[in-house]
Short mmCIF file of C-alpha atoms in Angstrom, two decimals:
data_model
loop_
_atom_site.label_atom_id
_atom_site.label_comp_id
_atom_site.label_asym_id
_atom_site.label_seq_id
_atom_site.Cartn_x
_atom_site.Cartn_y
_atom_site.Cartn_z
CA MET A 66 -8.85 85.77 64.12
CA VAL A 67 -7.67 85.35 67.70
CA THR A 68 -9.51 88.50 68.76
CA GLY A 69 -12.70 87.14 67.21
CA ARG A 70 -12.35 83.87 69.11
CA GLU A 71 -11.74 85.74 72.36
CA LEU A 72 -14.55 88.24 71.89
CA TRP A 73 -16.20 87.15 75.13
CA VAL A 74 -12.96 87.91 76.98
CA ILE A 75 -13.02 91.44 75.59
CA LEU A 76 -16.66 91.79 76.62
CA VAL A 77 -15.72 90.82 80.17
CA GLN A 78 -12.85 93.31 80.16
CA VAL A 79 -15.21 95.99 78.90
CA GLY A 80 -18.04 95.11 81.26
CA LEU A 81 -16.45 94.79 84.64
CA THR A 82 -14.90 98.11 85.60
CA PRO A 83 -16.42 100.62 83.13
CA LEU A 84 -20.01 99.39 83.25
CA PHE A 85 -20.01 98.91 87.01
CA MET A 86 -18.72 102.45 87.42
CA LEU A 87 -21.43 103.74 85.09
CA PHE A 88 -24.10 101.77 86.94
CA VAL A 89 -23.04 102.97 90.40
CA PHE A 90 -22.40 106.61 89.54
CA ASP A 91 -25.48 107.10 87.36
CA THR A 92 -28.16 104.54 88.21
CA VAL A 93 -27.51 104.09 91.93
CA LEU A 94 -26.45 107.61 92.87
CA GLY A 95 -28.84 109.14 90.35
CA SER A 96 -31.82 107.34 91.87
CA GLN A 97 -30.85 108.86 95.23
CA GLY A 98 -30.56 112.33 93.78
CA LEU A 99 -26.85 112.56 94.57
CA VAL A 100 -25.85 113.26 90.95
CA GLY A 101 -27.57 115.35 88.28
CA ARG A 102 -29.74 113.92 85.54
CA GLY A 103 -27.26 114.86 82.80
CA PHE A 104 -24.30 113.25 84.52
CA ALA A 105 -24.46 110.10 82.37
CA ASP A 106 -23.94 112.14 79.19
CA VAL A 107 -20.74 113.62 80.64
CA PHE A 108 -19.60 110.32 82.14
CA LEU A 109 -20.16 108.01 79.16
CA PRO A 110 -17.43 109.58 76.94
CA GLY A 111 -15.00 109.08 79.82
CA ILE A 112 -16.06 105.44 80.08
CA ILE A 113 -15.41 105.02 76.35
CA ALA A 114 -11.91 106.45 76.81
CA LEU A 115 -11.32 104.20 79.82
CA ALA A 116 -12.35 101.10 77.87
CA ALA A 117 -10.07 101.95 74.93
CA LEU A 118 -6.92 102.62 76.95
CA THR A 119 -7.18 99.99 79.68
CA THR A 120 -8.32 97.19 77.37
CA ALA A 121 -5.35 97.80 75.08
CA LEU A 122 -3.02 97.96 78.08
CA GLN A 123 -4.19 94.62 79.45
CA SER A 124 -4.32 93.00 76.01
CA VAL A 125 -0.60 93.41 75.49
CA ALA A 126 0.75 93.41 79.05
CA LEU A 127 -0.75 90.19 80.39
CA PRO A 128 0.19 87.97 77.41
CA LEU A 129 3.72 89.41 77.39
CA VAL A 130 4.19 88.53 81.05
CA LYS A 131 3.37 84.92 80.15
CA GLU A 132 5.47 84.91 76.98
CA PHE A 133 8.54 86.26 78.78
CA GLY A 134 7.95 83.89 81.69
CA PHE A 135 9.54 80.57 82.53
CA THR A 136 8.51 78.83 79.30
CA MET A 137 9.80 81.72 77.14
CA GLU A 138 6.99 81.41 74.60
CA ILE A 139 8.22 84.68 73.12
CA GLU A 140 10.89 82.70 71.26
CA ASP A 141 8.22 81.32 68.93
CA ARG A 142 7.09 84.87 68.06
CA LEU A 143 10.66 86.02 67.54
CA MET A 144 11.17 83.34 64.88
CA ALA A 145 8.94 85.35 62.54
CA PRO A 146 10.91 86.62 59.49
CA LEU A 147 10.75 90.19 60.76
CA PRO A 148 13.01 92.54 62.71
CA THR A 149 12.37 92.27 66.44
CA GLY A 150 11.00 95.80 66.57
CA TYR A 151 8.32 94.88 64.03
CA VAL A 152 7.16 92.03 66.26
CA ALA A 153 6.62 94.61 69.00
CA ILE A 154 4.73 96.90 66.59
CA GLY A 155 2.52 93.98 65.62
CA LYS A 156 1.59 93.42 69.25
CA LEU A 157 0.77 97.12 69.63
CA VAL A 158 -1.46 96.97 66.55
CA ILE A 159 -3.43 94.01 67.92
CA ALA A 160 -3.77 95.69 71.32
CA THR A 161 -5.02 98.85 69.61
CA ILE A 162 -7.62 96.89 67.65
CA ARG A 163 -8.88 95.33 70.86
CA GLY A 164 -8.99 98.73 72.56
CA LEU A 165 -10.99 100.21 69.69
CA LEU A 166 -13.34 97.24 69.72
CA ALA A 167 -13.87 97.76 73.45
CA ALA A 168 -14.62 101.47 72.90
CA VAL A 169 -17.15 100.64 70.18
CA LEU A 170 -18.86 97.99 72.32
CA ILE A 171 -19.03 100.11 75.48
CA TYR A 172 -21.08 102.81 73.79
CA PRO A 173 -24.28 100.80 73.14
CA LEU A 174 -23.84 98.81 76.35
CA GLY A 175 -23.56 102.01 78.37
CA ALA A 176 -26.51 103.53 76.53
CA LEU A 177 -28.64 100.49 77.35
CA MET A 178 -27.64 100.67 81.00
CA VAL A 179 -28.43 104.35 81.57
CA GLY A 180 -31.20 104.68 78.98
CA SER A 181 -29.56 107.40 76.86
CA ALA A 182 -26.29 108.43 75.27
CA PRO A 183 -24.90 111.54 73.56
CA TRP A 184 -25.13 111.15 69.79
CA ARG A 185 -23.41 113.52 67.35
CA PRO A 186 -22.54 111.92 63.98
CA ALA A 187 -20.33 114.86 63.00
CA GLY A 188 -18.09 114.18 65.98
CA LEU A 189 -17.66 110.45 65.41
CA PRO A 190 -14.49 110.74 63.25
CA LEU A 191 -12.78 112.81 65.95
CA ALA A 192 -13.94 110.42 68.66
CA PHE A 193 -12.58 107.48 66.64
CA VAL A 194 -9.16 109.10 66.13
CA VAL A 195 -8.90 110.02 69.82
CA ALA A 196 -9.90 106.49 70.89
CA LEU A 197 -7.36 105.08 68.41
CA LEU A 198 -4.56 107.17 69.91
CA GLY A 199 -5.71 106.31 73.43
CA ALA A 200 -5.71 102.59 72.66
CA TRP A 201 -2.25 102.80 71.09
CA ILE A 202 -0.93 104.64 74.15
CA GLY A 203 -2.49 102.04 76.44
CA GLY A 204 -0.80 99.26 74.49
CA ALA A 205 2.56 101.05 74.65
CA ILE A 206 2.22 101.53 78.41
CA GLY A 207 1.37 97.86 78.85
CA MET A 208 4.32 96.72 76.74
CA SER A 209 6.73 99.00 78.59
CA LEU A 210 5.58 97.66 81.96
CA ALA A 211 5.60 94.00 80.94
CA THR A 212 9.09 94.16 79.47
CA THR A 213 10.82 96.15 82.22
CA LEU A 214 9.34 94.86 85.49
CA PRO A 215 9.98 91.53 87.21
CA VAL A 216 7.16 89.03 86.76
CA GLN A 217 6.48 88.79 90.50
CA ARG A 218 5.82 92.54 90.73
CA ILE A 219 3.60 93.01 87.70
CA ASN A 220 0.28 92.59 89.56
CA VAL A 221 1.21 95.16 92.19
CA THR A 222 2.42 97.53 89.50
CA PHE A 223 -0.88 97.27 87.61
CA SER A 224 -2.71 98.42 90.72
CA VAL A 225 -0.26 101.27 91.28
CA ILE A 226 -0.44 102.40 87.64
CA LEU A 227 -4.11 101.83 86.80
CA THR A 228 -5.55 103.52 89.89
CA PRO A 229 -4.01 106.97 89.17
CA ILE A 230 -4.80 106.61 85.45
CA ILE A 231 -8.48 106.03 86.22
CA TRP A 232 -9.00 108.60 88.97
CA THR A 233 -6.93 111.43 87.51
CA GLY A 234 -8.04 110.94 83.91
CA CYS A 235 -11.08 113.27 83.87
CA ILE A 236 -13.35 110.30 83.24
CA HIS A 237 -16.06 111.61 85.56
CA TYR A 238 -15.84 115.34 84.88
CA PRO A 239 -14.62 117.89 82.30
CA TRP A 240 -11.10 119.18 82.81
CA PRO A 241 -12.02 122.93 82.76
CA ARG A 242 -14.35 122.40 85.73
CA LEU A 243 -11.30 121.61 87.89
CA SER A 244 -10.27 125.27 87.95
CA SER A 245 -11.54 125.44 91.55
CA VAL A 246 -8.87 122.87 92.50
CA PRO A 247 -5.78 124.16 90.63
CA TRP A 248 -3.28 121.63 91.99
CA TYR A 249 -5.48 118.71 90.99
CA GLN A 250 -6.05 120.25 87.58
CA VAL A 251 -2.28 120.25 87.07
CA VAL A 252 -2.06 116.61 88.17
CA THR A 253 -4.76 115.54 85.71
CA ALA A 254 -3.01 117.43 82.93
CA LEU A 255 -0.06 115.03 83.32
CA ASN A 256 -2.27 111.98 82.65
CA PRO A 257 -2.72 111.00 78.96
CA MET A 258 -6.12 109.55 79.86
CA THR A 259 -7.32 113.13 80.44
CA TYR A 260 -6.81 113.99 76.78
CA VAL A 261 -8.54 110.81 75.62
CA SER A 262 -11.56 111.53 77.84
CA GLU A 263 -11.69 115.20 76.86
CA GLY A 264 -11.25 114.42 73.18
CA VAL A 265 -14.14 111.95 73.11
CA ARG A 266 -16.26 114.23 75.31
CA GLY A 267 -15.65 117.24 73.09
CA ALA A 268 -16.50 115.21 69.98
CA LEU A 269 -19.83 113.97 71.36
CA LEU A 270 -20.75 116.94 73.61
CA PRO A 271 -19.33 120.14 72.10
CA ASP A 272 -21.49 122.34 74.35
CA VAL A 273 -19.93 120.94 77.53
CA PRO A 274 -16.70 122.70 78.66
CA HIS A 275 -13.74 120.66 77.45
CA LEU A 276 -10.18 120.87 76.17
CA SER A 277 -9.84 121.89 72.54
CA ALA A 278 -9.60 119.07 70.01
CA TRP A 279 -6.23 120.29 68.69
CA VAL A 280 -4.78 120.25 72.19
CA CYS A 281 -5.94 116.67 72.78
CA LEU A 282 -4.71 115.45 69.40
CA THR A 283 -1.35 117.19 69.73
CA VAL A 284 -0.67 115.83 73.22
CA LEU A 285 -1.85 112.32 72.39
CA THR A 286 0.22 112.19 69.19
CA GLY A 287 3.33 113.31 71.04
CA VAL A 288 2.79 110.85 73.86
CA ALA A 289 2.10 108.04 71.37
CA VAL A 290 5.36 108.71 69.52
CA VAL A 291 7.44 108.79 72.70
CA LEU A 292 5.82 105.72 74.25
CA THR A 293 6.10 103.77 70.99
CA TRP A 294 9.85 104.37 70.94
CA VAL A 295 10.17 103.47 74.62
CA SER A 296 8.03 100.32 74.41
CA VAL A 297 9.69 98.97 71.25
CA ARG A 298 13.12 99.61 72.75
CA CYS A 299 12.16 97.85 76.00
CA PHE A 300 10.70 94.91 74.08
CA THR A 301 13.77 94.56 71.87
CA ARG A 302 16.16 94.74 74.82
CA ARG A 303 14.18 92.14 76.77
CA ALA A 304 13.87 89.85 73.74
CA VAL A 305 17.59 89.94 73.03
CA GLN A 306 18.36 89.13 76.66
#
């Protein structure tokens, strides 16, 4: 219900960074001949992954900063007849729903902006599962940050965390194409965003070089399990304090 009322907020979150990046890299640079004509098809799956992960991250991190702030609004949430860990899981679920909604909305918006979009119905289930895992991971990262860092440092930390996630997440290019820059290929392999981008890209564009689906799903599942444990533990510790 709350997500439905704040749908315009999600649209703004979706539209600002991802769509501006798509507009600049495809429309602006494409009109100048600086990027190839098929670049948008490779870029759009990365934009979908970006929308899923970052929207979920912001959806849980920013409210938690407020709830754990001076007014301690979190106490109202902790009065729910549930174990504290389940309250954290509930917040991750809502963040994941918002991330998935952002991923679904960015696809037609991006297609309208660039005039085309890769379409492969057989790959949609895989793309959905990958986006789901990416959104869950984004929510877990946001919860971990919001419950471990001082409030006055959260804005700086977002910049420090989000910038590497975006620019080393294979949003703009397939991971196998980085073989000419081995050290950077290793760096991108450490970023969970890479596996979200490659998973969505492989589902929609199987002919483009990409990481195997089983690799992406295995890594994302493992990262999701670890980050869920970490984020719930951090939330519970902060709530008890």
